[in-house]
Coordinates of C-alpha atoms in Angstrom, one line a residue:
X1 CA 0.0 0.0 0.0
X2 CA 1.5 3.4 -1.0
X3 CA 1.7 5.8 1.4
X4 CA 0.6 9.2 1.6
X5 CA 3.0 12.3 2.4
X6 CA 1.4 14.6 4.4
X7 CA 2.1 17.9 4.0
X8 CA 2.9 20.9 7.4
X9 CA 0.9 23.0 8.2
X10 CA 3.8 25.4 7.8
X11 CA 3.9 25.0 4.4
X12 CA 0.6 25.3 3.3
X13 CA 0.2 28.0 5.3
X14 CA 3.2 29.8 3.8
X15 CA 2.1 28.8 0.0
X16 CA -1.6 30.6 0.9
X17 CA 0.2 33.8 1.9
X18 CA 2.2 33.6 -1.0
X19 CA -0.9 33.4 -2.9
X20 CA -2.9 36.1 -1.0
X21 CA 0.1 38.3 -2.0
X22 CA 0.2 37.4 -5.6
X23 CA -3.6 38.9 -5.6
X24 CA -3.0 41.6 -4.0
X25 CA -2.4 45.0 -6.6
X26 CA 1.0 46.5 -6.4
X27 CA 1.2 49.7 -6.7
X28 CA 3.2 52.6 -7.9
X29 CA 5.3 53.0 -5.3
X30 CA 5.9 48.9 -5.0
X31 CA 6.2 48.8 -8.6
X32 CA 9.1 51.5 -9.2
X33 CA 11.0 50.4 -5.8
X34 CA 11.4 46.7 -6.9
X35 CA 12.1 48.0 -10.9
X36 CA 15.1 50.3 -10.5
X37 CA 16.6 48.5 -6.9
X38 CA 19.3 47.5 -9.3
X39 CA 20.0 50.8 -10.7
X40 CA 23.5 52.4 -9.0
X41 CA 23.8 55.3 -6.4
X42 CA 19.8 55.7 -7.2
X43 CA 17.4 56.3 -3.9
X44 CA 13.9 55.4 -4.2
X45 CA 12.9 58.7 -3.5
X46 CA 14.5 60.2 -6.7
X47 CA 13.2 56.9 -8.7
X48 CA 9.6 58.1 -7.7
X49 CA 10.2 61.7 -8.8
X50 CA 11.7 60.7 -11.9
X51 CA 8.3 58.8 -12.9
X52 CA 6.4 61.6 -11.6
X53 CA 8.0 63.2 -14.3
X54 CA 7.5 61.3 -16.7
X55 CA 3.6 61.7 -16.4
X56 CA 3.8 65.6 -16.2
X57 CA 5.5 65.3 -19.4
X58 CA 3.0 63.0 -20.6
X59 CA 0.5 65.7 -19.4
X60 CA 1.9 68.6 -21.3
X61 CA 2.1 67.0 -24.6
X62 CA -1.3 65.6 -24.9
X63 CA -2.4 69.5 -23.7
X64 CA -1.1 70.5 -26.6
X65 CA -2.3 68.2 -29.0
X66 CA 0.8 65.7 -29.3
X67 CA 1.0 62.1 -29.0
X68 CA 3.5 60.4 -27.1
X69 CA 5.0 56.9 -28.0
X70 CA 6.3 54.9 -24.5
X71 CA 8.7 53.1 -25.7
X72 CA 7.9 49.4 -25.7
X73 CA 4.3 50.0 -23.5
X74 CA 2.0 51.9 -25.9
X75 CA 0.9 55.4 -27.2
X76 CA -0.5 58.3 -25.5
X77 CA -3.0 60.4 -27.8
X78 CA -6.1 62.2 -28.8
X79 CA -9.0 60.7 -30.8
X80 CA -10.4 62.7 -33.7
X81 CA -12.9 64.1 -30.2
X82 CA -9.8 65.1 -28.8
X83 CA -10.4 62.7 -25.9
X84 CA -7.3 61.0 -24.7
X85 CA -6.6 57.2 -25.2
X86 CA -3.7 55.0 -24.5
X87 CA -2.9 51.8 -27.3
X88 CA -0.8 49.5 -26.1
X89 CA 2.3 48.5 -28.1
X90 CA 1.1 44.7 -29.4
X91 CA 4.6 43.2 -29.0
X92 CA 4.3 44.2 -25.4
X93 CA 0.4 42.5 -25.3
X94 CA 1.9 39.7 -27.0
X95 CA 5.3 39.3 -25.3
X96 CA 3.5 39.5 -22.2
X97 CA 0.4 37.3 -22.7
X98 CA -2.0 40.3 -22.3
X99 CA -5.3 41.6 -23.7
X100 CA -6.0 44.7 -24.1
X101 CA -9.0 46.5 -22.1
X102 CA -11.6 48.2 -24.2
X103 CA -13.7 50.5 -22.5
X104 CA -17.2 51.6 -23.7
X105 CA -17.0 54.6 -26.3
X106 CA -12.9 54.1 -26.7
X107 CA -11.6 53.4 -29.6
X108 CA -9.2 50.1 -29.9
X109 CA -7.1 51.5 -33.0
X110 CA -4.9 53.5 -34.5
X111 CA -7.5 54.5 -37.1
X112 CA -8.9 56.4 -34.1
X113 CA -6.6 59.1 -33.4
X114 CA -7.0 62.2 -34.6
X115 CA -6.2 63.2 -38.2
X116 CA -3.9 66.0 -37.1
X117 CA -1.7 63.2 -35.1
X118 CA -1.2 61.6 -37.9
X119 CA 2.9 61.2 -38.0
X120 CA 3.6 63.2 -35.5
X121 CA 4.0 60.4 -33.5
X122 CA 7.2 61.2 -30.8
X123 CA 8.9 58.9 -28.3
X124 CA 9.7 60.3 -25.2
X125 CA 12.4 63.0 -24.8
X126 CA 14.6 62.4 -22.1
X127 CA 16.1 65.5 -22.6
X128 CA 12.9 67.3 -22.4
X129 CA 11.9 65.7 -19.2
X130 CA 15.2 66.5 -17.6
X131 CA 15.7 70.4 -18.5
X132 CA 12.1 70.7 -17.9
X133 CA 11.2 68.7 -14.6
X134 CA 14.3 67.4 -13.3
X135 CA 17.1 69.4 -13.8
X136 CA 19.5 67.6 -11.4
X137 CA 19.1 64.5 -13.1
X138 CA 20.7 63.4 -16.3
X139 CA 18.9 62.1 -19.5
X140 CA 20.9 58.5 -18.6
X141 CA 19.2 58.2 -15.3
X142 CA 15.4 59.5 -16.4
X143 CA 15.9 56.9 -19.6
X144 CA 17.1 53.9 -17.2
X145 CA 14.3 54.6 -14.5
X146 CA 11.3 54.9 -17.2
X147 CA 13.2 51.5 -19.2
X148 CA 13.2 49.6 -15.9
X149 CA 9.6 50.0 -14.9
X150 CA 8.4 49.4 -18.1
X151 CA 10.9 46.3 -18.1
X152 CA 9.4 45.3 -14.6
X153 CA 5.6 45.9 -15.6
X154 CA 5.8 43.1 -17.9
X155 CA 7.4 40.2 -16.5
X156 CA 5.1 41.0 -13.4
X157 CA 2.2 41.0 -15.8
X158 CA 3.3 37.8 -17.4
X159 CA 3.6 36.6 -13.8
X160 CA -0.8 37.3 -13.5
X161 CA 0.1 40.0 -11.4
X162 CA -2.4 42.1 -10.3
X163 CA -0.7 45.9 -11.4
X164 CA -1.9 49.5 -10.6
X165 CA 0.8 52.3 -12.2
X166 CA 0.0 55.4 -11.3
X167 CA 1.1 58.4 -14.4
X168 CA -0.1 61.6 -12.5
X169 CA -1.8 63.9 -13.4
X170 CA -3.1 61.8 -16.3
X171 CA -4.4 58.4 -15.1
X172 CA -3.5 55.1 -14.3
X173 CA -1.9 52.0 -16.2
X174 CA -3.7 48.9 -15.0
X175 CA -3.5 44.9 -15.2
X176 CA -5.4 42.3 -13.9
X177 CA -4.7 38.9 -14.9
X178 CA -4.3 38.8 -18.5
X179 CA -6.3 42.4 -19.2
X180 CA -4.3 45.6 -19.3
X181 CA -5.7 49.3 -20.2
X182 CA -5.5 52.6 -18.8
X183 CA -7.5 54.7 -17.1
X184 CA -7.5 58.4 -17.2
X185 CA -8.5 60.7 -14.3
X186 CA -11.9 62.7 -15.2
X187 CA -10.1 65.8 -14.2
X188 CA -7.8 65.3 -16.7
X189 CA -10.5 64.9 -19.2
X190 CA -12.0 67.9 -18.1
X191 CA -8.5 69.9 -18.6
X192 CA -8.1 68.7 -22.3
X193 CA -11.8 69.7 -23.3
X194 CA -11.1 72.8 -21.5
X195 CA -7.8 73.8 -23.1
X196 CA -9.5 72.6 -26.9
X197 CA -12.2 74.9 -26.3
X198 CA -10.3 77.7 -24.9
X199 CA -7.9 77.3 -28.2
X200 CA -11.7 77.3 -30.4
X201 CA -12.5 80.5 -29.1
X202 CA -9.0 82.0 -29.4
X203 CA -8.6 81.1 -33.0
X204 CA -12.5 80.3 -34.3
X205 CA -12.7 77.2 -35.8
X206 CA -15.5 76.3 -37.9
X207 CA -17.4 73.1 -38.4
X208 CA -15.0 71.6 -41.1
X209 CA -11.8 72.5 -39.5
X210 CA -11.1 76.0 -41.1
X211 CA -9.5 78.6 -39.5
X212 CA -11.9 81.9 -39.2
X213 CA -11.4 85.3 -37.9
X214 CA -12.9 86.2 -34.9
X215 CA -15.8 88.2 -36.8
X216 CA -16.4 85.3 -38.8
X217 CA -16.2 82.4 -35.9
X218 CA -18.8 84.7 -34.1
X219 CA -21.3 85.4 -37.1
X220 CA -21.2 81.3 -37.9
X221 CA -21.8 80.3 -34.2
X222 CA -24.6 83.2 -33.9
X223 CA -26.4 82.5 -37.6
X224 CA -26.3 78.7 -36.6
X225 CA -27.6 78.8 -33.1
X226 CA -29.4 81.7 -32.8
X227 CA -32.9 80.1 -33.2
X228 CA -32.7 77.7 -30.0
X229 CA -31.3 80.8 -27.7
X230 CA -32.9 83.6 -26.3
X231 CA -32.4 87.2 -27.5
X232 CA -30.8 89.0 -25.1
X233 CA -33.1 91.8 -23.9
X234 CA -30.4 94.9 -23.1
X235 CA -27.4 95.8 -24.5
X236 CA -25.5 94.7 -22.0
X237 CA -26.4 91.1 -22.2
X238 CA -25.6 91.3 -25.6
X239 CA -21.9 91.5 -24.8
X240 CA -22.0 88.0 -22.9
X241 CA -20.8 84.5 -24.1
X242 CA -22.9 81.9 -22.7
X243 CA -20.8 78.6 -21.9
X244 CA -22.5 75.5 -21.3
X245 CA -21.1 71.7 -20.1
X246 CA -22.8 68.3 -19.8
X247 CA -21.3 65.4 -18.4
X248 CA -21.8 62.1 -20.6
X249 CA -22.4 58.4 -19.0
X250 CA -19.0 57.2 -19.2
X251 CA -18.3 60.7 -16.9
X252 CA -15.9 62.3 -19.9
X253 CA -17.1 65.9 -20.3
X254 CA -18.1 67.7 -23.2
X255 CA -17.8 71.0 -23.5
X256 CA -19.7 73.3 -26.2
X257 CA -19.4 77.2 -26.1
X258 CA -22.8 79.2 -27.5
X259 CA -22.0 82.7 -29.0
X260 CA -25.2 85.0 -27.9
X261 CA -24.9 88.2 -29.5
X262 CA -22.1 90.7 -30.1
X263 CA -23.8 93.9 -31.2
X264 CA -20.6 96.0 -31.7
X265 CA -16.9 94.7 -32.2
X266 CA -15.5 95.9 -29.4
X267 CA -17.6 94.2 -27.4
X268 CA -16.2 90.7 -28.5
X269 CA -12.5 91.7 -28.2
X270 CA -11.8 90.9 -24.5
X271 CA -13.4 87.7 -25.2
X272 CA -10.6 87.1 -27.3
X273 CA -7.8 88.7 -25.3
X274 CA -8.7 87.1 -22.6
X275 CA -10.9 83.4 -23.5
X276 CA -10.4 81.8 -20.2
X277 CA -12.3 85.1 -18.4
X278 CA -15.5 83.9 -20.6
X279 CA -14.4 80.1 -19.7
X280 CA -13.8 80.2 -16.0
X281 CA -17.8 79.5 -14.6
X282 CA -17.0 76.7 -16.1
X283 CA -13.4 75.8 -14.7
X284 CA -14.6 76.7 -10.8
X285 CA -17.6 74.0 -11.7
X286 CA -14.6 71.7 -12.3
X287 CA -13.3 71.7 -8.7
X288 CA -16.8 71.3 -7.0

């Protein structure tokens, strides 16, 4: 009769905690600790700041209408609604035995970004991110922290790990299992719809993508929505830009600015020396 090993308590006990910790999300800080331990002379504390960085940077391109290539993890962009999305590089998917997440209204191609994107994709500048965010900090060190995360990321994510990588102020790179996406922060979608509309009213931008003068942005906007607004009834409503924002279902704001009346031309022309003084009901509803 063949006998049966048992096995200690001990052990199973230790292989359950090892499990419980393989289900448990690592985060950020976790993430970028374990990534760049081998990296010389570097504290974790400067490790952390250098990602930081890199997300700020992140930040400022998309603002101005830029996509950003991560090398070997995806693409940072803005979809012909200038929403941003994040497409994960498909070796990475593939080297790494990962799915990507699609979310309901995002777009799961490259067909989806924004005709003005097209080839001007950019990888990230280290440089850029060093004379601009970190100027104690060579390009050598920013491109071996960013390398090693991204690095790290993957063979945890081929592992099943359960991943949560934080890209402030934009969003947050996420795995679980065999699913990765990213999700961005609705105040950062707020701040992009926000900065597109302040750049429509600065340079009037008609329906198929021309370039208008001021005069002729505000007589289009007027002549096509003056029939579902109120006239104003003194002069000196006249002078006001009304600026109105809905929130969709998947919580990504839209923002759409209605041109009352403009009587006399000087009455338009701080609106256009100043846009964000017309905008800024709208930016305080932002922080509420």
């Amino acid at each position: 009769m063949a006998s049966t090993r048992k096995v200690k308590p001990q052990v199973v006990l230790m292989r359950r905690q090892k499990q419980l910790e393989d289900e448990q999300p690592l985060a950020t800080v976790e993430i970028v600790e374990r990534a760049t331990a081998g990296v010389k002379g570097l504290a974790v504390a400067d490790a952390l700041r250098i990602w930081k960085a890199l997300g700020s940077y992140v930040s400022a391109q998309l603002a101005r209408g830029k996509a950003v290539k991560l090398e070997h993890l995806g693409l940072f962009a803005l979809n012909a609604s200038s929403e941003p999305i994040f497409l994960h590089n498909a070796v990475f998917l593939q080297t790494n035995r990962l799915r990507e997440r699609t979310r309901h209204g995002s777009p799961g191609s490259l067909q989806a970004i924004g005709t003005a994107q097209c080839g001007s994709f950019s990888s990230v500048n280290m440089s850029e991110i060093g004379s601009r965010f970190l100027p104690n900090y060579s390009k050598e060190i920013v491109a071996a922290v960013i390398a090693n995360v991204v690095a790290h990321v993957g063979n945890l994510a081929k592992q099943g790990r359960v991943l949560r990588l934080g890209f402030l102020p934009i969003g947050e790179w996420t795995c679980d299992g065999d699913v990765a996406g990213f999700k961005f922060l609705a105040e950062f979608y707020a701040q992009i719809k926000l900065q597109r509309t302040i750049r429509t009213v600065k340079m009037g931008v008609s329906d198929n993508g021309d370039v208008e003068s001021p005069q002729e942005s505000l007589s289009h906007n007027y002549e096509k929505e003056h029939q579902d607004l109120p006239r104003p009834r003194s002069s000196k409503a006249a002078g006001t830009a009304r600026v109105c924002g809905a929130v969709s279902e998947d919580d990504r704001l839209s923002v759409k600015i209605r041109v009352v009346c403009f009587e006399k031309p000087s009455e338009y022309s701080e609106l256009f020396t100043n846009p964000f003084h017309a905008i800024q009901p709208l930016a305080e509803n932002f922080n509420r």
